[in-house]
Amino acid sequence: MSDAGAGWSHGDRALAAGKLMLAWIALLWLLEAVDAVTGHFFDRFGVTPREPSELVDVVPSAFVHFGFAHLLANTLPLLVLGFLAALSGIRRFLLVCALIVVADGLGVWLISPDGTNTAGASGLIFGLFGFLLVSGFVERRPLGILAGVLIAAVWGGSILAGLAPTQTGVSWQGHLLGLLAGVAAAFVLRRRPAPPALTP
């Protein structure tokens, strides 16, 4: 798959990735500030399972948080993992995020317990972790493999803890589905090597 930034330098890619993720984080904090002053109006955009009308909230739910503490817990991992994933190209990164958010949201809608309301960026975070973990292996890129190993070393413990079904008030289903969606994205959106140039 080609990317509009294929001819960019490493510095250009890093700058674009940094700007995108800072803007993304700023948007989440702005939304939460508005949510706080409107009596948590945006909380209704979480996903309540198996209600047909809730399908429209599959995407918005990834941008809604239940308070500043919830958002703060997601800010650093989303910033770091999003930045690393965006280094491979902005267009590809946005496609990866779209796949994760939609697959995770639909999965939550299907299998989460009745009466729950699920929202937040953690499903996307788990998805980006899964994507970064395996994409280097899928594409046979030594630097990508090294990045995956380092990410596993730094974030692996937190990821495993987030998958535990014993945590109260935490959607382990959303975390697991996000992780699986990220792994799937690494295969679906993998970069194939360019064919060798032929000389006459």
JSON list of C-alpha atoms in Angstrom, two decimals:
[
{"chain": "A", "resi": 1, "resn": "MET", "atom": "CA", "xyz": [0.00, 0.00, 0.00]},
{"chain": "A", "resi": 2, "resn": "SER", "atom": "CA", "xyz": [1.37, 3.40, -0.94]},
{"chain": "A", "resi": 3, "resn": "ASP", "atom": "CA", "xyz": [1.33, 6.44, 1.32]},
{"chain": "A", "resi": 4, "resn": "ALA", "atom": "CA", "xyz": [1.12, 10.08, 0.44]},
{"chain": "A", "resi": 5, "resn": "GLY", "atom": "CA", "xyz": [4.24, 10.67, 2.53]},
{"chain": "A", "resi": 6, "resn": "ALA", "atom": "CA", "xyz": [6.30, 7.95, 0.89]},
{"chain": "A", "resi": 7, "resn": "GLY", "atom": "CA", "xyz": [8.90, 10.48, -0.27]},
{"chain": "A", "resi": 8, "resn": "TRP", "atom": "CA", "xyz": [9.18, 12.21, 3.11]},
{"chain": "A", "resi": 9, "resn": "SER", "atom": "CA", "xyz": [12.36, 12.20, 5.16]},
{"chain": "A", "resi": 10, "resn": "HIS", "atom": "CA", "xyz": [12.44, 10.58, 8.60]},
{"chain": "A", "resi": 11, "resn": "GLY", "atom": "CA", "xyz": [12.29, 14.06, 10.13]},
{"chain": "A", "resi": 12, "resn": "ASP", "atom": "CA", "xyz": [9.22, 14.97, 8.07]},
{"chain": "A", "resi": 13, "resn": "ARG", "atom": "CA", "xyz": [7.47, 11.80, 9.17]},
{"chain": "A", "resi": 14, "resn": "ALA", "atom": "CA", "xyz": [8.30, 12.37, 12.82]},
{"chain": "A", "resi": 15, "resn": "LEU", "atom": "CA", "xyz": [7.10, 15.97, 12.68]},
{"chain": "A", "resi": 16, "resn": "ALA", "atom": "CA", "xyz": [3.82, 15.00, 10.98]},
{"chain": "A", "resi": 17, "resn": "ALA", "atom": "CA", "xyz": [3.25, 12.15, 13.43]},
{"chain": "A", "resi": 18, "resn": "GLY", "atom": "CA", "xyz": [3.95, 14.38, 16.41]},
{"chain": "A", "resi": 19, "resn": "LYS", "atom": "CA", "xyz": [1.62, 17.13, 15.22]},
{"chain": "A", "resi": 20, "resn": "LEU", "atom": "CA", "xyz": [-1.16, 14.63, 14.51]},
{"chain": "A", "resi": 21, "resn": "MET", "atom": "CA", "xyz": [-0.98, 12.99, 17.91]},
{"chain": "A", "resi": 22, "resn": "LEU", "atom": "CA", "xyz": [-0.73, 16.28, 19.81]},
{"chain": "A", "resi": 23, "resn": "ALA", "atom": "CA", "xyz": [-3.83, 17.47, 17.94]},
{"chain": "A", "resi": 24, "resn": "TRP", "atom": "CA", "xyz": [-5.59, 14.18, 18.69]},
{"chain": "A", "resi": 25, "resn": "ILE", "atom": "CA", "xyz": [-4.82, 14.43, 22.41]},
{"chain": "A", "resi": 26, "resn": "ALA", "atom": "CA", "xyz": [-5.85, 18.10, 22.46]},
{"chain": "A", "resi": 27, "resn": "LEU", "atom": "CA", "xyz": [-9.19, 17.16, 20.89]},
{"chain": "A", "resi": 28, "resn": "LEU", "atom": "CA", "xyz": [-9.83, 14.51, 23.55]},
{"chain": "A", "resi": 29, "resn": "TRP", "atom": "CA", "xyz": [-9.09, 16.97, 26.36]},
{"chain": "A", "resi": 30, "resn": "LEU", "atom": "CA", "xyz": [-11.28, 19.62, 24.74]},
{"chain": "A", "resi": 31, "resn": "LEU", "atom": "CA", "xyz": [-14.15, 17.15, 24.44]},
{"chain": "A", "resi": 32, "resn": "GLU", "atom": "CA", "xyz": [-13.76, 16.12, 28.08]},
{"chain": "A", "resi": 33, "resn": "ALA", "atom": "CA", "xyz": [-13.72, 19.75, 29.20]},
{"chain": "A", "resi": 34, "resn": "VAL", "atom": "CA", "xyz": [-16.95, 20.39, 27.30]},
{"chain": "A", "resi": 35, "resn": "ASP", "atom": "CA", "xyz": [-18.36, 17.17, 28.76]},
{"chain": "A", "resi": 36, "resn": "ALA", "atom": "CA", "xyz": [-17.55, 18.36, 32.28]},
{"chain": "A", "resi": 37, "resn": "VAL", "atom": "CA", "xyz": [-19.27, 21.74, 31.91]},
{"chain": "A", "resi": 38, "resn": "THR", "atom": "CA", "xyz": [-22.36, 20.23, 30.24]},
{"chain": "A", "resi": 39, "resn": "GLY", "atom": "CA", "xyz": [-23.11, 17.72, 32.99]},
{"chain": "A", "resi": 40, "resn": "HIS", "atom": "CA", "xyz": [-21.41, 14.83, 31.15]},
{"chain": "A", "resi": 41, "resn": "PHE", "atom": "CA", "xyz": [-23.51, 15.21, 28.02]},
{"chain": "A", "resi": 42, "resn": "PHE", "atom": "CA", "xyz": [-21.03, 13.21, 25.93]},
{"chain": "A", "resi": 43, "resn": "ASP", "atom": "CA", "xyz": [-21.20, 10.14, 28.18]},
{"chain": "A", "resi": 44, "resn": "ARG", "atom": "CA", "xyz": [-24.33, 9.09, 26.30]},
{"chain": "A", "resi": 45, "resn": "PHE", "atom": "CA", "xyz": [-22.13, 8.41, 23.26]},
{"chain": "A", "resi": 46, "resn": "GLY", "atom": "CA", "xyz": [-20.65, 5.30, 24.87]},
{"chain": "A", "resi": 47, "resn": "VAL", "atom": "CA", "xyz": [-21.72, 1.93, 23.49]},
{"chain": "A", "resi": 48, "resn": "THR", "atom": "CA", "xyz": [-24.58, 0.07, 25.17]},
{"chain": "A", "resi": 49, "resn": "PRO", "atom": "CA", "xyz": [-24.54, -3.51, 23.85]},
{"chain": "A", "resi": 50, "resn": "ARG", "atom": "CA", "xyz": [-27.08, -4.98, 21.48]},
{"chain": "A", "resi": 51, "resn": "GLU", "atom": "CA", "xyz": [-29.19, -1.84, 21.20]},
{"chain": "A", "resi": 52, "resn": "PRO", "atom": "CA", "xyz": [-29.56, -1.15, 17.45]},
{"chain": "A", "resi": 53, "resn": "SER", "atom": "CA", "xyz": [-29.65, 2.61, 18.01]},
{"chain": "A", "resi": 54, "resn": "GLU", "atom": "CA", "xyz": [-26.23, 2.40, 19.71]},
{"chain": "A", "resi": 55, "resn": "LEU", "atom": "CA", "xyz": [-24.45, 1.37, 16.51]},
{"chain": "A", "resi": 56, "resn": "VAL", "atom": "CA", "xyz": [-24.08, 5.04, 15.60]},
{"chain": "A", "resi": 57, "resn": "ASP", "atom": "CA", "xyz": [-21.92, 5.46, 18.73]},
{"chain": "A", "resi": 58, "resn": "VAL", "atom": "CA", "xyz": [-19.32, 2.86, 17.70]},
{"chain": "A", "resi": 59, "resn": "VAL", "atom": "CA", "xyz": [-16.89, 5.53, 16.44]},
{"chain": "A", "resi": 60, "resn": "PRO", "atom": "CA", "xyz": [-17.74, 8.45, 18.78]},
{"chain": "A", "resi": 61, "resn": "SER", "atom": "CA", "xyz": [-17.26, 6.20, 21.82]},
{"chain": "A", "resi": 62, "resn": "ALA", "atom": "CA", "xyz": [-13.50, 6.09, 21.14]},
{"chain": "A", "resi": 63, "resn": "PHE", "atom": "CA", "xyz": [-13.33, 9.86, 21.72]},
{"chain": "A", "resi": 64, "resn": "VAL", "atom": "CA", "xyz": [-15.40, 10.00, 24.92]},
{"chain": "A", "resi": 65, "resn": "HIS", "atom": "CA", "xyz": [-14.09, 9.46, 28.46]},
{"chain": "A", "resi": 66, "resn": "PHE", "atom": "CA", "xyz": [-15.76, 9.15, 31.84]},
{"chain": "A", "resi": 67, "resn": "GLY", "atom": "CA", "xyz": [-13.92, 11.94, 33.62]},
{"chain": "A", "resi": 68, "resn": "PHE", "atom": "CA", "xyz": [-10.45, 13.47, 33.52]},
{"chain": "A", "resi": 69, "resn": "ALA", "atom": "CA", "xyz": [-8.85, 10.61, 35.47]},
{"chain": "A", "resi": 70, "resn": "HIS", "atom": "CA", "xyz": [-10.01, 8.17, 32.79]},
{"chain": "A", "resi": 71, "resn": "LEU", "atom": "CA", "xyz": [-8.64, 10.43, 30.05]},
{"chain": "A", "resi": 72, "resn": "LEU", "atom": "CA", "xyz": [-5.37, 11.03, 31.89]},
{"chain": "A", "resi": 73, "resn": "ALA", "atom": "CA", "xyz": [-4.77, 7.28, 32.14]},
{"chain": "A", "resi": 74, "resn": "ASN", "atom": "CA", "xyz": [-5.15, 6.99, 28.36]},
{"chain": "A", "resi": 75, "resn": "THR", "atom": "CA", "xyz": [-3.24, 10.11, 27.32]},
{"chain": "A", "resi": 76, "resn": "LEU", "atom": "CA", "xyz": [0.39, 8.98, 27.54]},
{"chain": "A", "resi": 77, "resn": "PRO", "atom": "CA", "xyz": [-0.02, 5.51, 25.99]},
{"chain": "A", "resi": 78, "resn": "LEU", "atom": "CA", "xyz": [-2.14, 6.90, 23.16]},
{"chain": "A", "resi": 79, "resn": "LEU", "atom": "CA", "xyz": [0.38, 9.68, 22.52]},
{"chain": "A", "resi": 80, "resn": "VAL", "atom": "CA", "xyz": [3.40, 7.34, 22.48]},
{"chain": "A", "resi": 81, "resn": "LEU", "atom": "CA", "xyz": [1.90, 4.37, 20.65]},
{"chain": "A", "resi": 82, "resn": "GLY", "atom": "CA", "xyz": [0.05, 6.61, 18.21]},
{"chain": "A", "resi": 83, "resn": "PHE", "atom": "CA", "xyz": [3.22, 8.54, 17.42]},
{"chain": "A", "resi": 84, "resn": "LEU", "atom": "CA", "xyz": [5.19, 5.33, 16.79]},
{"chain": "A", "resi": 85, "resn": "ALA", "atom": "CA", "xyz": [2.46, 3.87, 14.60]},
{"chain": "A", "resi": 86, "resn": "ALA", "atom": "CA", "xyz": [2.09, 7.13, 12.64]},
{"chain": "A", "resi": 87, "resn": "LEU", "atom": "CA", "xyz": [5.79, 7.07, 11.73]},
{"chain": "A", "resi": 88, "resn": "SER", "atom": "CA", "xyz": [4.92, 4.47, 9.09]},
{"chain": "A", "resi": 89, "resn": "GLY", "atom": "CA", "xyz": [2.78, 7.04, 7.26]},
{"chain": "A", "resi": 90, "resn": "ILE", "atom": "CA", "xyz": [-0.21, 9.20, 8.19]},
{"chain": "A", "resi": 91, "resn": "ARG", "atom": "CA", "xyz": [-2.64, 7.69, 5.67]},
{"chain": "A", "resi": 92, "resn": "ARG", "atom": "CA", "xyz": [-1.81, 4.17, 6.72]},
{"chain": "A", "resi": 93, "resn": "PHE", "atom": "CA", "xyz": [-2.01, 5.12, 10.39]},
{"chain": "A", "resi": 94, "resn": "LEU", "atom": "CA", "xyz": [-5.48, 6.59, 9.98]},
{"chain": "A", "resi": 95, "resn": "LEU", "atom": "CA", "xyz": [-6.62, 3.42, 8.20]},
{"chain": "A", "resi": 96, "resn": "VAL", "atom": "CA", "xyz": [-5.21, 1.32, 11.05]},
{"chain": "A", "resi": 97, "resn": "CYS", "atom": "CA", "xyz": [-7.03, 3.47, 13.60]},
{"chain": "A", "resi": 98, "resn": "ALA", "atom": "CA", "xyz": [-10.29, 3.31, 11.66]},
{"chain": "A", "resi": 99, "resn": "LEU", "atom": "CA", "xyz": [-10.12, -0.47, 11.43]},
{"chain": "A", "resi": 100, "resn": "ILE", "atom": "CA", "xyz": [-9.37, -0.81, 15.15]},
{"chain": "A", "resi": 101, "resn": "VAL", "atom": "CA", "xyz": [-12.04, 1.64, 16.30]},
{"chain": "A", "resi": 102, "resn": "VAL", "atom": "CA", "xyz": [-14.80, 0.14, 14.15]},
{"chain": "A", "resi": 103, "resn": "ALA", "atom": "CA", "xyz": [-13.92, -3.51, 14.86]},
{"chain": "A", "resi": 104, "resn": "ASP", "atom": "CA", "xyz": [-13.50, -2.86, 18.58]},
{"chain": "A", "resi": 105, "resn": "GLY", "atom": "CA", "xyz": [-16.71, -0.85, 18.85]},
{"chain": "A", "resi": 106, "resn": "LEU", "atom": "CA", "xyz": [-18.75, -3.46, 16.99]},
{"chain": "A", "resi": 107, "resn": "GLY", "atom": "CA", "xyz": [-17.25, -6.21, 19.12]},
{"chain": "A", "resi": 108, "resn": "VAL", "atom": "CA", "xyz": [-18.10, -4.35, 22.32]},
{"chain": "A", "resi": 109, "resn": "TRP", "atom": "CA", "xyz": [-21.63, -3.87, 21.02]},
{"chain": "A", "resi": 110, "resn": "LEU", "atom": "CA", "xyz": [-21.91, -7.61, 20.42]},
{"chain": "A", "resi": 111, "resn": "ILE", "atom": "CA", "xyz": [-20.35, -9.19, 23.52]},
{"chain": "A", "resi": 112, "resn": "SER", "atom": "CA", "xyz": [-20.22, -6.71, 26.40]},
{"chain": "A", "resi": 113, "resn": "PRO", "atom": "CA", "xyz": [-22.52, -7.38, 29.38]},
{"chain": "A", "resi": 114, "resn": "ASP", "atom": "CA", "xyz": [-26.06, -6.04, 29.32]},
{"chain": "A", "resi": 115, "resn": "GLY", "atom": "CA", "xyz": [-26.58, -2.64, 30.86]},
{"chain": "A", "resi": 116, "resn": "THR", "atom": "CA", "xyz": [-22.99, -1.44, 30.46]},
{"chain": "A", "resi": 117, "resn": "ASN", "atom": "CA", "xyz": [-21.81, 1.75, 28.78]},
{"chain": "A", "resi": 118, "resn": "THR", "atom": "CA", "xyz": [-18.36, 1.50, 27.20]},
{"chain": "A", "resi": 119, "resn": "ALA", "atom": "CA", "xyz": [-16.29, 4.45, 26.01]},
{"chain": "A", "resi": 120, "resn": "GLY", "atom": "CA", "xyz": [-12.70, 5.65, 25.89]},
{"chain": "A", "resi": 121, "resn": "ALA", "atom": "CA", "xyz": [-9.55, 5.38, 23.83]},
{"chain": "A", "resi": 122, "resn": "SER", "atom": "CA", "xyz": [-8.23, 2.27, 25.57]},
{"chain": "A", "resi": 123, "resn": "GLY", "atom": "CA", "xyz": [-9.53, -0.07, 22.87]},
{"chain": "A", "resi": 124, "resn": "LEU", "atom": "CA", "xyz": [-7.56, 1.93, 20.32]},
{"chain": "A", "resi": 125, "resn": "ILE", "atom": "CA", "xyz": [-4.51, 1.90, 22.60]},
{"chain": "A", "resi": 126, "resn": "PHE", "atom": "CA", "xyz": [-4.61, -1.89, 22.88]},
{"chain": "A", "resi": 127, "resn": "GLY", "atom": "CA", "xyz": [-5.09, -2.06, 19.12]},
{"chain": "A", "resi": 128, "resn": "LEU", "atom": "CA", "xyz": [-2.06, 0.13, 18.42]},
{"chain": "A", "resi": 129, "resn": "PHE", "atom": "CA", "xyz": [-0.03, -2.02, 20.81]},
{"chain": "A", "resi": 130, "resn": "GLY", "atom": "CA", "xyz": [-1.05, -5.16, 18.89]},
{"chain": "A", "resi": 131, "resn": "PHE", "atom": "CA", "xyz": [-0.32, -3.49, 15.56]},
{"chain": "A", "resi": 132, "resn": "LEU", "atom": "CA", "xyz": [3.15, -2.33, 16.59]},
{"chain": "A", "resi": 133, "resn": "LEU", "atom": "CA", "xyz": [3.89, -5.65, 18.27]},
{"chain": "A", "resi": 134, "resn": "VAL", "atom": "CA", "xyz": [3.46, -7.77, 15.16]},
{"chain": "A", "resi": 135, "resn": "SER", "atom": "CA", "xyz": [3.78, -5.50, 12.12]},
{"chain": "A", "resi": 136, "resn": "GLY", "atom": "CA", "xyz": [7.57, -5.75, 12.06]},
{"chain": "A", "resi": 137, "resn": "PHE", "atom": "CA", "xyz": [7.36, -9.54, 12.02]},
{"chain": "A", "resi": 138, "resn": "VAL", "atom": "CA", "xyz": [4.61, -9.54, 9.39]},
{"chain": "A", "resi": 139, "resn": "GLU", "atom": "CA", "xyz": [6.61, -7.26, 7.10]},
{"chain": "A", "resi": 140, "resn": "ARG", "atom": "CA", "xyz": [10.01, -8.77, 8.02]},
{"chain": "A", "resi": 141, "resn": "ARG", "atom": "CA", "xyz": [11.49, -5.42, 8.98]},
{"chain": "A", "resi": 142, "resn": "PRO", "atom": "CA", "xyz": [14.35, -5.70, 11.50]},
{"chain": "A", "resi": 143, "resn": "LEU", "atom": "CA", "xyz": [13.69, -2.22, 12.96]},
{"chain": "A", "resi": 144, "resn": "GLY", "atom": "CA", "xyz": [9.99, -3.01, 13.22]},
{"chain": "A", "resi": 145, "resn": "ILE", "atom": "CA", "xyz": [10.75, -6.26, 15.02]},
{"chain": "A", "resi": 146, "resn": "LEU", "atom": "CA", "xyz": [13.06, -4.43, 17.44]},
{"chain": "A", "resi": 147, "resn": "ALA", "atom": "CA", "xyz": [10.38, -1.79, 18.04]},
{"chain": "A", "resi": 148, "resn": "GLY", "atom": "CA", "xyz": [7.82, -4.51, 18.76]},
{"chain": "A", "resi": 149, "resn": "VAL", "atom": "CA", "xyz": [10.12, -6.18, 21.28]},
{"chain": "A", "resi": 150, "resn": "LEU", "atom": "CA", "xyz": [10.83, -2.88, 23.05]},
{"chain": "A", "resi": 151, "resn": "ILE", "atom": "CA", "xyz": [7.14, -1.96, 23.13]},
{"chain": "A", "resi": 152, "resn": "ALA", "atom": "CA", "xyz": [6.32, -5.36, 24.61]},
{"chain": "A", "resi": 153, "resn": "ALA", "atom": "CA", "xyz": [8.98, -4.85, 27.28]},
{"chain": "A", "resi": 154, "resn": "VAL", "atom": "CA", "xyz": [7.69, -1.40, 28.25]},
{"chain": "A", "resi": 155, "resn": "TRP", "atom": "CA", "xyz": [3.91, -1.83, 27.91]},
{"chain": "A", "resi": 156, "resn": "GLY", "atom": "CA", "xyz": [3.39, -5.59, 28.02]},
{"chain": "A", "resi": 157, "resn": "GLY", "atom": "CA", "xyz": [2.69, -5.80, 31.75]},
{"chain": "A", "resi": 158, "resn": "SER", "atom": "CA", "xyz": [0.06, -3.07, 31.60]},
{"chain": "A", "resi": 159, "resn": "ILE", "atom": "CA", "xyz": [-1.54, -4.68, 28.57]},
{"chain": "A", "resi": 160, "resn": "LEU", "atom": "CA", "xyz": [-1.78, -8.06, 30.26]},
{"chain": "A", "resi": 161, "resn": "ALA", "atom": "CA", "xyz": [-3.28, -6.45, 33.37]},
{"chain": "A", "resi": 162, "resn": "GLY", "atom": "CA", "xyz": [-5.87, -4.70, 31.21]},
{"chain": "A", "resi": 163, "resn": "LEU", "atom": "CA", "xyz": [-7.00, -8.04, 29.80]},
{"chain": "A", "resi": 164, "resn": "ALA", "atom": "CA", "xyz": [-7.86, -9.49, 33.21]},
{"chain": "A", "resi": 165, "resn": "PRO", "atom": "CA", "xyz": [-11.64, -10.07, 33.46]},
{"chain": "A", "resi": 166, "resn": "THR", "atom": "CA", "xyz": [-11.59, -9.53, 37.25]},
{"chain": "A", "resi": 167, "resn": "GLN", "atom": "CA", "xyz": [-11.22, -5.74, 37.10]},
{"chain": "A", "resi": 168, "resn": "THR", "atom": "CA", "xyz": [-14.29, -3.80, 38.17]},
{"chain": "A", "resi": 169, "resn": "GLY", "atom": "CA", "xyz": [-15.45, -1.02, 35.90]},
{"chain": "A", "resi": 170, "resn": "VAL", "atom": "CA", "xyz": [-13.00, -1.91, 33.14]},
{"chain": "A", "resi": 171, "resn": "SER", "atom": "CA", "xyz": [-14.06, -3.29, 29.76]},
{"chain": "A", "resi": 172, "resn": "TRP", "atom": "CA", "xyz": [-11.63, -6.15, 29.33]},
{"chain": "A", "resi": 173, "resn": "GLN", "atom": "CA", "xyz": [-13.74, -7.14, 26.33]},
{"chain": "A", "resi": 174, "resn": "GLY", "atom": "CA", "xyz": [-12.97, -3.81, 24.67]},
{"chain": "A", "resi": 175, "resn": "HIS", "atom": "CA", "xyz": [-9.28, -4.21, 25.48]},
{"chain": "A", "resi": 176, "resn": "LEU", "atom": "CA", "xyz": [-9.10, -7.74, 24.08]},
{"chain": "A", "resi": 177, "resn": "LEU", "atom": "CA", "xyz": [-11.08, -6.87, 20.96]},
{"chain": "A", "resi": 178, "resn": "GLY", "atom": "CA", "xyz": [-8.91, -3.81, 20.37]},
{"chain": "A", "resi": 179, "resn": "LEU", "atom": "CA", "xyz": [-5.76, -5.91, 20.68]},
{"chain": "A", "resi": 180, "resn": "LEU", "atom": "CA", "xyz": [-7.07, -8.49, 18.20]},
{"chain": "A", "resi": 181, "resn": "ALA", "atom": "CA", "xyz": [-8.15, -5.74, 15.80]},
{"chain": "A", "resi": 182, "resn": "GLY", "atom": "CA", "xyz": [-4.67, -4.23, 15.92]},
{"chain": "A", "resi": 183, "resn": "VAL", "atom": "CA", "xyz": [-3.06, -7.56, 15.12]},
{"chain": "A", "resi": 184, "resn": "ALA", "atom": "CA", "xyz": [-5.50, -8.03, 12.25]},
{"chain": "A", "resi": 185, "resn": "ALA", "atom": "CA", "xyz": [-4.68, -4.54, 10.97]},
{"chain": "A", "resi": 186, "resn": "ALA", "atom": "CA", "xyz": [-1.00, -5.46, 10.83]},
{"chain": "A", "resi": 187, "resn": "PHE", "atom": "CA", "xyz": [-1.86, -8.25, 8.38]},
{"chain": "A", "resi": 188, "resn": "VAL", "atom": "CA", "xyz": [-4.58, -6.48, 6.40]},
{"chain": "A", "resi": 189, "resn": "LEU", "atom": "CA", "xyz": [-2.58, -3.26, 5.95]},
{"chain": "A", "resi": 190, "resn": "ARG", "atom": "CA", "xyz": [0.90, -4.74, 5.75]},
{"chain": "A", "resi": 191, "resn": "ARG", "atom": "CA", "xyz": [3.36, -3.18, 3.36]},
{"chain": "A", "resi": 192, "resn": "ARG", "atom": "CA", "xyz": [4.53, -5.43, 0.58]},
{"chain": "A", "resi": 193, "resn": "PRO", "atom": "CA", "xyz": [8.06, -5.05, -0.75]},
{"chain": "A", "resi": 194, "resn": "ALA", "atom": "CA", "xyz": [8.37, -3.18, -4.03]},
{"chain": "A", "resi": 195, "resn": "PRO", "atom": "CA", "xyz": [9.01, -5.43, -7.03]},
{"chain": "A", "resi": 196, "resn": "PRO", "atom": "CA", "xyz": [12.63, -5.44, -8.22]},
{"chain": "A", "resi": 197, "resn": "ALA", "atom": "CA", "xyz": [13.51, -3.06, -11.02]},
{"chain": "A", "resi": 198, "resn": "LEU", "atom": "CA", "xyz": [14.10, -4.71, -14.37]},
{"chain": "A", "resi": 199, "resn": "THR", "atom": "CA", "xyz": [16.73, -3.56, -16.81]},
{"chain": "A", "resi": 200, "resn": "PRO", "atom": "CA", "xyz": [16.43, -4.16, -20.57]}
]
